Coordinates of C-alpha atoms in Angstrom, one line a residue:
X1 CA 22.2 -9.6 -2.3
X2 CA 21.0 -9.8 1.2
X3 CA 19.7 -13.1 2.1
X4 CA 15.8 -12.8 3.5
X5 CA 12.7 -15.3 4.9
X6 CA 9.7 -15.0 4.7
X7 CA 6.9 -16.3 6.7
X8 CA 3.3 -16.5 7.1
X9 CA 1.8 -14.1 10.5
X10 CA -1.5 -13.8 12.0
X11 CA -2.4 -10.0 13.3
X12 CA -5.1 -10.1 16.0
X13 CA -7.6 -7.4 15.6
X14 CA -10.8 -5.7 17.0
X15 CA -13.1 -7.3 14.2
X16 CA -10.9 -10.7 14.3
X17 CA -7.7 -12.1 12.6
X18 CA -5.9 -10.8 9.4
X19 CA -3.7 -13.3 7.7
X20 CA -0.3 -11.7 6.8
X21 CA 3.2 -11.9 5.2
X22 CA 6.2 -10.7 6.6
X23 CA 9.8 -11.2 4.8
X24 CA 12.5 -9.6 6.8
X25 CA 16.7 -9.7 6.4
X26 CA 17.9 -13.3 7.6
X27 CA 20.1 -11.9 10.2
X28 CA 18.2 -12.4 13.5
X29 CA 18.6 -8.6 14.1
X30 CA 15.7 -5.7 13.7
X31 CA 15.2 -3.5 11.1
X32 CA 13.1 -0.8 10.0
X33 CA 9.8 -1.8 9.7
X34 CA 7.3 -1.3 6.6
X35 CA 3.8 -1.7 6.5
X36 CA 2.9 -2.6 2.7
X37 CA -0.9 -2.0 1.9
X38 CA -2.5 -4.3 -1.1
X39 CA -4.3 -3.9 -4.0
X40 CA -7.7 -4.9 -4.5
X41 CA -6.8 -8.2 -6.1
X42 CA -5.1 -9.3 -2.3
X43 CA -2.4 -10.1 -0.8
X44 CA -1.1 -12.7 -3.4
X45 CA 2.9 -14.0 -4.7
X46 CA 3.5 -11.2 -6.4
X47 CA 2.8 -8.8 -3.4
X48 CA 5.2 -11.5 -1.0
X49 CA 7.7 -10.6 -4.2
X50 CA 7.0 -6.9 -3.5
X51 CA 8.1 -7.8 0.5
X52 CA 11.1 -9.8 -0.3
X53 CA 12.2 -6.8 -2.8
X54 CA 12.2 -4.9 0.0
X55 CA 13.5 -6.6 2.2
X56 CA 16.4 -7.8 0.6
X57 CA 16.9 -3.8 1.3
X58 CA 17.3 -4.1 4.9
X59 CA 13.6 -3.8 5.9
X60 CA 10.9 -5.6 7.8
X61 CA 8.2 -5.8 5.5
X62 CA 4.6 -6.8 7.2
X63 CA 2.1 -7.3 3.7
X64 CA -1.6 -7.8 5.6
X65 CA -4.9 -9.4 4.3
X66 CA -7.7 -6.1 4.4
X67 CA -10.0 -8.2 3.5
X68 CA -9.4 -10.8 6.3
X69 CA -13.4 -10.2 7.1
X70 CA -14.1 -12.5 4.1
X71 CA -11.5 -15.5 4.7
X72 CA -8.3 -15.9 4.4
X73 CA -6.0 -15.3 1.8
X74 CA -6.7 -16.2 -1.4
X75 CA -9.8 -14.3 -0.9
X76 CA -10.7 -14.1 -4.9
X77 CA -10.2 -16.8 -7.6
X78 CA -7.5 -15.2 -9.5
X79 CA -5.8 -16.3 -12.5
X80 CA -2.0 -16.4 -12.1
X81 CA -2.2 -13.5 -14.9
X82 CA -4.8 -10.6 -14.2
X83 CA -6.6 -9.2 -16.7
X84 CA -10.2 -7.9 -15.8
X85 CA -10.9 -6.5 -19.7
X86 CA -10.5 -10.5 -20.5
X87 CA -12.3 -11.3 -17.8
X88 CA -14.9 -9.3 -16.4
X89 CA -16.2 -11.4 -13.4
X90 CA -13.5 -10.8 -11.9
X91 CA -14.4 -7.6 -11.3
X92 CA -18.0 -9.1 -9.8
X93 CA -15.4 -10.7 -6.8
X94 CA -13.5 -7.8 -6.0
X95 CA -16.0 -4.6 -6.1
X96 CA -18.2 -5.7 -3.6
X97 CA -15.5 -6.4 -1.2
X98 CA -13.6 -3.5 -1.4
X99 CA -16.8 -1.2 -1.4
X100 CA -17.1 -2.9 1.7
X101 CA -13.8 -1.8 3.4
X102 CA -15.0 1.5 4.6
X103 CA -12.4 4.6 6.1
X104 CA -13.6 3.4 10.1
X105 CA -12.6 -0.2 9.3
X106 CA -9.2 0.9 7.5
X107 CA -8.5 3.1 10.1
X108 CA -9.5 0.4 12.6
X109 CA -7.5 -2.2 11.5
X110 CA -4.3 -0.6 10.9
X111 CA -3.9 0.4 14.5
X112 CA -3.7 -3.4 14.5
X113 CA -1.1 -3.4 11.9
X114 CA 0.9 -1.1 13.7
X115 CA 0.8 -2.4 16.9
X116 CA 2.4 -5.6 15.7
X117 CA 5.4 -4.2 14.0
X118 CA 6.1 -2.4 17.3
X119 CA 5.8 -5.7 19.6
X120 CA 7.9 -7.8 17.0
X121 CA 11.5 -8.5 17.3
X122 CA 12.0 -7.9 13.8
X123 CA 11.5 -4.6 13.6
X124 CA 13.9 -1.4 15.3
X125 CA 12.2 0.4 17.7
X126 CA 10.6 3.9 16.3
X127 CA 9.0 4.9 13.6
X128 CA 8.0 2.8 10.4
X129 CA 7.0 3.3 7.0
X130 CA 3.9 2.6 5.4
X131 CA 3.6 1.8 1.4
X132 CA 0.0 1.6 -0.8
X133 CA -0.6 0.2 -4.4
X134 CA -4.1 0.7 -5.9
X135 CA -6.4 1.1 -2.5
X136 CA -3.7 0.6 -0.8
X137 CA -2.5 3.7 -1.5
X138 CA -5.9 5.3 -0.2
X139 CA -5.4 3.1 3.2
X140 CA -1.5 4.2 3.3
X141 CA -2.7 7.7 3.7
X142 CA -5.6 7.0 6.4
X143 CA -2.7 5.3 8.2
X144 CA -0.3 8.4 8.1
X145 CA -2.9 10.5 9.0
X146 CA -4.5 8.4 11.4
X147 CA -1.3 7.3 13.9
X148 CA 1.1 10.3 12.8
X149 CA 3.4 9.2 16.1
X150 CA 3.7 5.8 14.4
X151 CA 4.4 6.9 10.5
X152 CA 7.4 8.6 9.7
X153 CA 7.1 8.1 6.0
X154 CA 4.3 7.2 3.6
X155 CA 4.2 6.4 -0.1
X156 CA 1.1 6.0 -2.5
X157 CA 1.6 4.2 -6.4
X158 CA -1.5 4.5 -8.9
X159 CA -3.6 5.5 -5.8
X160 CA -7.4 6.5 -7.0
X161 CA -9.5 8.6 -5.6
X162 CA -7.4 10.2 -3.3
X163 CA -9.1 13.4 -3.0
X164 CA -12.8 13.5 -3.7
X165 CA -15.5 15.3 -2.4
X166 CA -16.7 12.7 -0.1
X167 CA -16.5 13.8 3.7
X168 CA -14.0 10.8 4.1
X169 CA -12.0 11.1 1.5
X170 CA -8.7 10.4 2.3
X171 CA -7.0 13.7 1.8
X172 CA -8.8 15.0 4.6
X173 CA -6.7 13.6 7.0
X174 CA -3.4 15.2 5.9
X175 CA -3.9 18.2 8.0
X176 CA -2.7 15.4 11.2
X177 CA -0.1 13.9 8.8
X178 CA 3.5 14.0 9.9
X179 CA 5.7 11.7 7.9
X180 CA 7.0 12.3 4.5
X181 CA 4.7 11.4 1.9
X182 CA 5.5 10.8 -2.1
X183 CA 2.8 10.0 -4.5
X184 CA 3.3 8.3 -8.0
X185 CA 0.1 8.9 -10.0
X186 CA -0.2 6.5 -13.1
X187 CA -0.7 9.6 -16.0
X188 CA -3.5 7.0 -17.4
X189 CA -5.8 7.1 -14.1
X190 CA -9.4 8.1 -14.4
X191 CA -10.2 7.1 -11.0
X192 CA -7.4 10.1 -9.8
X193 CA -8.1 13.0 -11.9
X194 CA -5.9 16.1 -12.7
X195 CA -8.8 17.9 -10.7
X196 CA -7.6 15.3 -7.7
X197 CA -4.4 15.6 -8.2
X198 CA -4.6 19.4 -7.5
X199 CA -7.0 18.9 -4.4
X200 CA -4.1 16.6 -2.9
X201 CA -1.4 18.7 -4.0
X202 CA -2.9 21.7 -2.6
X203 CA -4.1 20.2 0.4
X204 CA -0.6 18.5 1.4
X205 CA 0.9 21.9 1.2
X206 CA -1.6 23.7 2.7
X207 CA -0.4 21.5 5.6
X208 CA 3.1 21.9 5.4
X209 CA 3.7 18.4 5.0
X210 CA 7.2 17.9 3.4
X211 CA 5.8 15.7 -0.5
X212 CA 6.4 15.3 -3.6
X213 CA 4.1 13.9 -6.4
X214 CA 4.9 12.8 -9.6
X215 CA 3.3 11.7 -12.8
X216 CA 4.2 8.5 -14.5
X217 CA 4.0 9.3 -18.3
X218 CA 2.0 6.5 -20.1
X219 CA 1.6 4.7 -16.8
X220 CA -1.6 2.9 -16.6
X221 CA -3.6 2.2 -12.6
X222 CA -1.8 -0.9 -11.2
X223 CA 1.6 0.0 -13.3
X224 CA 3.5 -1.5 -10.6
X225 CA 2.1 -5.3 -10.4
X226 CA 4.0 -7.5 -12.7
X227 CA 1.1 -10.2 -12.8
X228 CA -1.7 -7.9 -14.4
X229 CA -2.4 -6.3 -17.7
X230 CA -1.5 -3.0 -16.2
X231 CA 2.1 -3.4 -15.6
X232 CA 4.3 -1.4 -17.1
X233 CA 8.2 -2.0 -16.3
X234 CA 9.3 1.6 -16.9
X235 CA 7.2 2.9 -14.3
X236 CA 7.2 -0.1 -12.1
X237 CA 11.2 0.4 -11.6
X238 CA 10.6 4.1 -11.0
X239 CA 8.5 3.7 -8.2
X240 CA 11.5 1.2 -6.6
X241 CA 13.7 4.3 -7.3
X242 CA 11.4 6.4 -5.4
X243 CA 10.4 4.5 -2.8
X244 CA 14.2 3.4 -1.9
X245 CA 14.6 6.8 -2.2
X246 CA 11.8 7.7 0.3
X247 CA 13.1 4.6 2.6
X248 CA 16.7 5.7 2.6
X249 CA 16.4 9.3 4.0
X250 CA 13.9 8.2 6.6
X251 CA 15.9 5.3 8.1

């Protein structure tokens, strides 16, 4: 098992400065980099576990605060187990602030996020790749479609509401999308529909954008996050699978 570190980064932006994680190989050399987008609970341990999984598999792994705007991480008063149906105010922390993280900030912010994985010695000149859980997965998209000569590949787990009717919805930026992109839906989603499913679906190859998507039987939104109600194991080590998968061809 490859030996890693990881440290604590600040990312200067237009609106100010996000908080970050980055966990990288212990080697002194660069690697390929990956930008991994939150859920709407933050950036947290069990996200820096996420990072050090990855890499541990030869990548530089930059985890940002979105939500930097608010304070620092911890931005919300989580338990060390999540569970909103036990807990309901939690949900009173978290909605607001993610309402508030609109498609210009996201957009905004990752050229941020971007730019410092291309000025840091820990990650290979080129391309990266850009990961989503939750939101996240919405922001991974805006970010592919966004800076297409930045993103060659681009994965979304138990994204919701991919593909709405709303003039910013984030399938409506595929058409500039250039990197792979695989999305794991969570079968047990309301927030991404079979309806949405099919808008993305179509949409990505109605753009010729090289995809897959997949269902995740039984999966529940948040399957992949070991320190919430949601998780479920089967599905969480299927998205690894995948994502390695994803990771692997592109670098």
């Amino acid at each position: 098992m490859t030996s890693v570190q990881g440290t604590a980064v600040d990312i200067t932006t237009e609106d100010g400065v996000a908080d970050a994680f980055v966990a990288h190989p212990d080697d002194s050399l660069p690697h390929p980099g990956v930008l991994l987008y939150m859920d709407a609970f933050g950036l947290r341990p069990h996200l820096e576990s996420m990072a050090r999984r990855l890499a541990e598999a030869g990548y530089t792994v930059l985890v940002p605060n979105v939500f930097y705007r608010h304070g620092r991480s911890p931005v919300f008063d989580l338990p060390e187990f999540i569970d909103p149906a036990a807990r309901p105010q939690i949900w009173e922390q978290v909605a607001p602030v993610m309402m508030s993280h609109t498609p210009d900030l996201a957009k905004r912010d990752a050229g941020a996020y971007l730019r410092w994985l291309a000025d840091s010695p820990l990650v290979a000149a080129g391309k990266v790749a850009v990961t989503g859980y939750c939101m996240g997965a919405r922001l991974a998209l805006y970010t592919a479609g966004t800076y297409p000569d930045r993103v060659a590949a681009m994965a979304g787990f138990h994204g919701g509401h991919l593909a709405t009717d709303a003039p910013d919805s984030p399938h409506t930026v595929i058409p500039d999308v250039t990197a792979e992109v695989y999305f794991g839906h969570a079968d047990e989603d309301p927030s991404m529909s079979p309806e949405q499913q099919q808008r993305l679906e179509e949409a990505l190859t109605a753009a010729g954008v090289r995809h897959r998507c997949e269902v995740y039987p039984g999966a529940h939104h948040g399957y992949t996050q070991a320190d919430t109600a949601a998780y479920d194991k089967e599905g969480a080590e299927r998205h690894w699978a995948a994502l390695l998968d994803l990771l692997g061809r592109t670098f």
